[in-house]
C-alpha cells in the first residue's frame, strides 16, 4: 500500500460560531480515486475548500508528503500540487483554450515575453493526453460545451503538475455520453498516479470509479471504507445516519376520477398535440430527454406560456389558463425546475416565501395579518419537516432539500388539485429526497393529482402510476406502472413520432 | 438578518444626520433656528414626495429618471390650463396632475408591455416630457396666481409649512404600505427575484405599472407645490430633481439592485442632503458646489452600502 500523499488530520472549521467541520481526518494516496460522500451541508465543500486553500482551518493539520503545511491562499495549495475542478467552471469565456490553460503561469522566452508557441504546443499535448483530440487550442472557451470546458479545467490543473485533483460534482451538468468519457479520463489520470478526490451524489459513478470512499455527516467524519466492503444501501445509511427502507416509497392509493384532461394542446415547437388525462390520487411521471418539451408542457399548463390551441378541462369543465395567477386560482400548482431562479426569493424569510402564492389569504384588505401568516408558516414548516432556525430565517441559508420543501410548502398553501413537480429532487440529498417522496405519497392519499417531471429514470419508474414519455415536443408513449421498464421508457424517449403517424 | 442590517443602516444614518446638524449649528448660528429648519423642510418637500415614490420603484430594481420632466410638464400645464384655457385654478391644477399621472402610467406601460429597461424607458421620456413642456410653454412663464394659491407653497398650518404636512402624511402612508401590506411584500419580492415572483402568481406587471403611475402622480403633486412656492411657472422647473431624489433613496439604504429599502431611510437621507445643501449655502458655497457634493454623497452611499452588504451577509 502506498503512502498517502495528502493527509488531513483533525480538521475543524467554524463559521460565525457554527461548527461546520468537527475533527475530520481524510487522506488521499497517489493513484487512487477517493470518493467523498455526504448530504448537502455535511461539510464536503468546506473540507474541499480547506484543502484547496480557500478557507483556513481553525484546528488540525494538513500534511503533504510527510511535511506539515499551512495554506494561506489557493496559490499555496496549487504550489503544493493540489488543483480543483469546481462545479461552476471558472474559466474566462473570452480567452482561448490555450490562454486559459496557462493563465497565471505562462512559459516565457529568454527575453521575458510570453512564449505563445510553447503555450499552444503544450496545451495540445495536455489535451491529447486526455484523449481530447477534437478540441482546438485556439477556440474561445465560450464556444465550448460544458463537457469540453471541464476538460480544459482538467488540462489546466495538469499544466501545474497537480498531484491531487479535486473534482466537485463533475458530472452534475453532463449528459450521459459525456459522463462516460469523463470517467475514462478519471481512470487514466489514476493510472498516471494522480490522486483524485471525487465528490458526487451519484452512486453508480462512485461504484464504477472509486477505490475508497469517505462519508461525512453533519460536519463529522463517519467512516472511510474500501469500496468493495460496502453496498449502496450501506453508504446511504451511513450518510443519513439511519437506514432507509426503500428508496422510492410508493404509496398505493385508489385512483379517482379524472381531474385534468388535456386534448391536442399546442404551444410552439416544444408542446405539440399533447393529450392526456390525470386522475385524482395518481402520480403521472413524465420522462424525456432534455429538450423533449417536458418543462414547456408544464409551463403551458401553468399559464406561463399559454396554449395557442387545444383544450384543457378541469373536473370536466373547459378552462383557459392565461397566467400563473389563473392557474393558481384554478387549483393548479407548479414547483419549478430551477429552485433558485424560479422557485424562491432567497433573501426573503421562509415565512414570506411560504405565503407568497397565497398572500391574499393571510391578508385582510391590503394588510398582511402577521399572526395569521406566522401560523401558516409554522404549520407548513412542521408538516413538511423543514429544518431551519425559525421561519424568519432567509430561505437562501437553507440546504437544497429544505429549500425545495419550502417551495412545495408554498404551493401546498394553495390547496391544489393538480400539483406539477418539475425535477422535485434535483440537487437534493438522499435524506431529503426520501422525505419529499413521502410527502408526495401523503398528498396522493389526500386525493391530489401529481404530474411529476424527472430526469432520473429510477425515480420516474419508482414513483409513478403511469409514465408519459415525451420526445421532440410530442408524447411518444404512455406506459402503465406494471409495464414500465427502463428499456421501454428509454426507447420511447428517443423515438421520433411524426405528425402523420400520430 | 435582513431586517436587522437595515435597521443598523438607518440608525447609522440617523447618527450621521445628528452629527451633521451639530457641526452645522456650530458653523453658523443661523442654521439651528426654528425658522431656518422649517424653511428647509419647505424646500425639501418636492424632492421628498418624489423620493418616496422612487423608494418603491428602486426597491423593485427599477428607476424613474423622468420625474423632473413630469414635474416641469405638470407645472406648465397648470399655468396653461388656468391662464390660456381659462379653467378655474383648482380644476386646472387637478387636470395637470392627471396628465402628470398619465405620463407616469405611460412609463409603466413602456416598461412592462414593451419590455424596455426602466433606465432607458425613463431616460427617453425624460427628454420627451421636457420637450413637451418646452413646446407648450414657448419659453413664456406664467405669473400672477391668486393670493390664496400661495398658502400651499408659502403658507403655514399650525405654524408648520403647509406642504410639510403633506410630506408627513405621504411618508406615513407609504411606510405603512411598504412595511405592512401585500403590495409592499410584492415590491420586495419583485426586487429580490422577479422571475420567482411571477412564478409565485404575484401580479408583477400590474404592480410595476401602478408604481410608475404613482411616481408620476407624486411628481405632479410636487409640481403644483413648486409653482405655489415660487409663484411662477417655467418649463425648466424640476430639472435635475431626479438626482436629489435618487441620492436620498440610495443614501437611505435602498439597494439600487432592488429588494431592500425603507421609507424611514429615505426620509433620513433626504434630511441629510437638505442639511448639507443648507450648510453649504450658509457657508457661501455656490450651487455648482452643492451639485458636486450630492454626486460625491451618492457614490459614498453606494460604497458604504456595499460594505454593509459584505459584512452583513456572512
PDB file of C-alpha atoms in Angstrom, chain A residues 183-289:
ATOM      1  CA  UNK A 183     -14.998   8.576 -16.235  1.00  0.00           C
ATOM      2  CA  UNK A 184     -12.444   7.197 -18.638  1.00  0.00           C
ATOM      3  CA  UNK A 185     -10.374  10.359 -18.217  1.00  0.00           C
ATOM      4  CA  UNK A 186     -10.517   9.936 -14.449  1.00  0.00           C
ATOM      5  CA  UNK A 187      -9.322   6.338 -14.761  1.00  0.00           C
ATOM      6  CA  UNK A 188      -6.494   7.444 -16.998  1.00  0.00           C
ATOM      7  CA  UNK A 189      -5.374  10.068 -14.506  1.00  0.00           C
ATOM      8  CA  UNK A 190      -5.385   7.444 -11.817  1.00  0.00           C
ATOM      9  CA  UNK A 191      -3.095   5.263 -13.953  1.00  0.00           C
ATOM     10  CA  UNK A 192      -0.697   8.191 -14.131  1.00  0.00           C
ATOM     11  CA  UNK A 193      -0.509   8.327 -10.367  1.00  0.00           C
ATOM     12  CA  UNK A 194      -2.714  11.353  -9.753  1.00  0.00           C
ATOM     13  CA  UNK A 195      -4.772  11.135  -6.578  1.00  0.00           C
ATOM     14  CA  UNK A 196      -8.378  12.126  -7.167  1.00  0.00           C
ATOM     15  CA  UNK A 197     -10.919  13.350  -4.669  1.00  0.00           C
ATOM     16  CA  UNK A 198     -14.281  12.732  -6.245  1.00  0.00           C
ATOM     17  CA  UNK A 199     -17.395  14.376  -4.852  1.00  0.00           C
ATOM     18  CA  UNK A 200     -20.678  13.124  -6.258  1.00  0.00           C
ATOM     19  CA  UNK A 201     -24.225  12.232  -5.302  1.00  0.00           C
ATOM     20  CA  UNK A 202     -24.470   9.601  -7.980  1.00  0.00           C
ATOM     21  CA  UNK A 203     -23.946   6.137  -6.608  1.00  0.00           C
ATOM     22  CA  UNK A 204     -23.327   4.269  -9.882  1.00  0.00           C
ATOM     23  CA  UNK A 205     -20.373   6.551 -10.636  1.00  0.00           C
ATOM     24  CA  UNK A 206     -18.930   6.074  -7.203  1.00  0.00           C
ATOM     25  CA  UNK A 207     -19.073   2.315  -7.508  1.00  0.00           C
ATOM     26  CA  UNK A 208     -17.613   2.434 -11.005  1.00  0.00           C
ATOM     27  CA  UNK A 209     -14.704   4.716 -10.135  1.00  0.00           C
ATOM     28  CA  UNK A 210     -13.771   4.897  -6.511  1.00  0.00           C
ATOM     29  CA  UNK A 211     -11.159   2.862  -4.676  1.00  0.00           C
ATOM     30  CA  UNK A 212     -12.117   4.165  -1.272  1.00  0.00           C
ATOM     31  CA  UNK A 213     -14.998   6.215  -0.009  1.00  0.00           C
ATOM     32  CA  UNK A 214     -15.258   8.557   2.966  1.00  0.00           C
ATOM     33  CA  UNK A 215     -18.620   9.566   4.381  1.00  0.00           C
ATOM     34  CA  UNK A 216     -19.246  12.785   6.288  1.00  0.00           C
ATOM     35  CA  UNK A 217     -22.380  13.661   8.215  1.00  0.00           C
ATOM     36  CA  UNK A 218     -23.190  16.960   9.951  1.00  0.00           C
ATOM     37  CA  UNK A 219     -19.586  18.065   9.656  1.00  0.00           C
ATOM     38  CA  UNK A 220     -18.203  14.962  11.320  1.00  0.00           C
ATOM     39  CA  UNK A 221     -16.235  12.051   9.950  1.00  0.00           C
ATOM     40  CA  UNK A 222     -18.365   8.881   9.801  1.00  0.00           C
ATOM     41  CA  UNK A 223     -16.250   6.257   8.062  1.00  0.00           C
ATOM     42  CA  UNK A 224     -13.659   5.541   5.389  1.00  0.00           C
ATOM     43  CA  UNK A 225     -14.226   2.238   3.605  1.00  0.00           C
ATOM     44  CA  UNK A 226     -12.815   0.273   0.723  1.00  0.00           C
ATOM     45  CA  UNK A 227     -15.406   0.326  -1.998  1.00  0.00           C
ATOM     46  CA  UNK A 228     -15.509  -3.488  -2.034  1.00  0.00           C
ATOM     47  CA  UNK A 229     -16.598  -3.596   1.581  1.00  0.00           C
ATOM     48  CA  UNK A 230     -19.814  -1.634   1.111  1.00  0.00           C
ATOM     49  CA  UNK A 231     -23.092  -1.692  -0.769  1.00  0.00           C
ATOM     50  CA  UNK A 232     -25.136   1.257  -1.954  1.00  0.00           C
ATOM     51  CA  UNK A 233     -27.537   0.723   0.902  1.00  0.00           C
ATOM     52  CA  UNK A 234     -24.707   0.824   3.442  1.00  0.00           C
ATOM     53  CA  UNK A 235     -23.491   4.125   2.054  1.00  0.00           C
ATOM     54  CA  UNK A 236     -26.929   5.700   2.126  1.00  0.00           C
ATOM     55  CA  UNK A 237     -27.486   4.687   5.723  1.00  0.00           C
ATOM     56  CA  UNK A 238     -24.010   5.980   6.674  1.00  0.00           C
ATOM     57  CA  UNK A 239     -24.891   9.297   5.040  1.00  0.00           C
ATOM     58  CA  UNK A 240     -28.278   9.819   6.623  1.00  0.00           C
ATOM     59  CA  UNK A 241     -27.482   8.063   9.880  1.00  0.00           C
ATOM     60  CA  UNK A 242     -30.450   5.719   9.681  1.00  0.00           C
ATOM     61  CA  UNK A 243     -31.436   3.021   7.272  1.00  0.00           C
ATOM     62  CA  UNK A 244     -33.788   3.992   4.523  1.00  0.00           C
ATOM     63  CA  UNK A 245     -36.341   1.285   3.929  1.00  0.00           C
ATOM     64  CA  UNK A 246     -36.970   1.799   0.317  1.00  0.00           C
ATOM     65  CA  UNK A 247     -35.571   4.478  -1.962  1.00  0.00           C
ATOM     66  CA  UNK A 248     -38.963   5.038  -3.568  1.00  0.00           C
ATOM     67  CA  UNK A 249     -41.762   4.556  -1.050  1.00  0.00           C
ATOM     68  CA  UNK A 250     -44.655   4.272  -3.468  1.00  0.00           C
ATOM     69  CA  UNK A 251     -47.956   4.626  -1.657  1.00  0.00           C
ATOM     70  CA  UNK A 252     -50.789   2.648  -3.173  1.00  0.00           C
ATOM     71  CA  UNK A 253     -53.965   4.693  -3.164  1.00  0.00           C
ATOM     72  CA  UNK A 254     -57.187   4.185  -5.077  1.00  0.00           C
ATOM     73  CA  UNK A 255     -57.181   6.249  -8.231  1.00  0.00           C
ATOM     74  CA  UNK A 256     -60.233   8.505  -8.517  1.00  0.00           C
ATOM     75  CA  UNK A 257     -61.989  10.310 -11.326  1.00  0.00           C
ATOM     76  CA  UNK A 258     -60.265  12.442 -13.928  1.00  0.00           C
ATOM     77  CA  UNK A 259     -59.208  15.879 -12.675  1.00  0.00           C
ATOM     78  CA  UNK A 260     -57.255  17.234 -15.579  1.00  0.00           C
ATOM     79  CA  UNK A 261     -57.943  16.326 -19.180  1.00  0.00           C
ATOM     80  CA  UNK A 262     -55.766  17.809 -21.898  1.00  0.00           C
ATOM     81  CA  UNK A 263     -56.587  17.450 -25.553  1.00  0.00           C
ATOM     82  CA  UNK A 264     -54.483  18.429 -28.581  1.00  0.00           C
ATOM     83  CA  UNK A 265     -52.590  21.057 -26.631  1.00  0.00           C
ATOM     84  CA  UNK A 266     -50.076  23.169 -28.544  1.00  0.00           C
ATOM     85  CA  UNK A 267     -47.518  25.808 -27.763  1.00  0.00           C
ATOM     86  CA  UNK A 268     -44.608  26.416 -30.103  1.00  0.00           C
ATOM     87  CA  UNK A 269     -42.195  23.706 -31.065  1.00  0.00           C
ATOM     88  CA  UNK A 270     -41.972  22.003 -27.720  1.00  0.00           C
ATOM     89  CA  UNK A 271     -45.635  21.328 -26.992  1.00  0.00           C
ATOM     90  CA  UNK A 272     -47.266  19.675 -29.949  1.00  0.00           C
ATOM     91  CA  UNK A 273     -50.591  17.939 -29.971  1.00  0.00           C
ATOM     92  CA  UNK A 274     -50.422  16.803 -26.361  1.00  0.00           C
ATOM     93  CA  UNK A 275     -53.348  14.788 -24.989  1.00  0.00           C
ATOM     94  CA  UNK A 276     -53.531  13.001 -21.669  1.00  0.00           C
ATOM     95  CA  UNK A 277     -55.645  12.596 -18.549  1.00  0.00           C
ATOM     96  CA  UNK A 278     -54.613  12.953 -14.955  1.00  0.00           C
ATOM     97  CA  UNK A 279     -56.715  11.444 -12.193  1.00  0.00           C
ATOM     98  CA  UNK A 280     -57.275  12.012  -8.527  1.00  0.00           C
ATOM     99  CA  UNK A 281     -54.669  10.280  -6.376  1.00  0.00           C
ATOM    100  CA  UNK A 282     -52.497   9.494  -9.338  1.00  0.00           C
ATOM    101  CA  UNK A 283     -48.814  10.200  -9.883  1.00  0.00           C
ATOM    102  CA  UNK A 284     -48.205  10.578 -13.575  1.00  0.00           C
ATOM    103  CA  UNK A 285     -44.483  10.550 -14.312  1.00  0.00           C
ATOM    104  CA  UNK A 286     -43.157  12.470 -17.292  1.00  0.00           C
ATOM    105  CA  UNK A 287     -39.933  11.175 -18.788  1.00  0.00           C
ATOM    106  CA  UNK A 288     -37.960  12.522 -21.698  1.00  0.00           C
ATOM    107  CA  UNK A 289     -34.561  13.830 -22.689  1.00  0.00           C
TER     108      UNK A 289
END
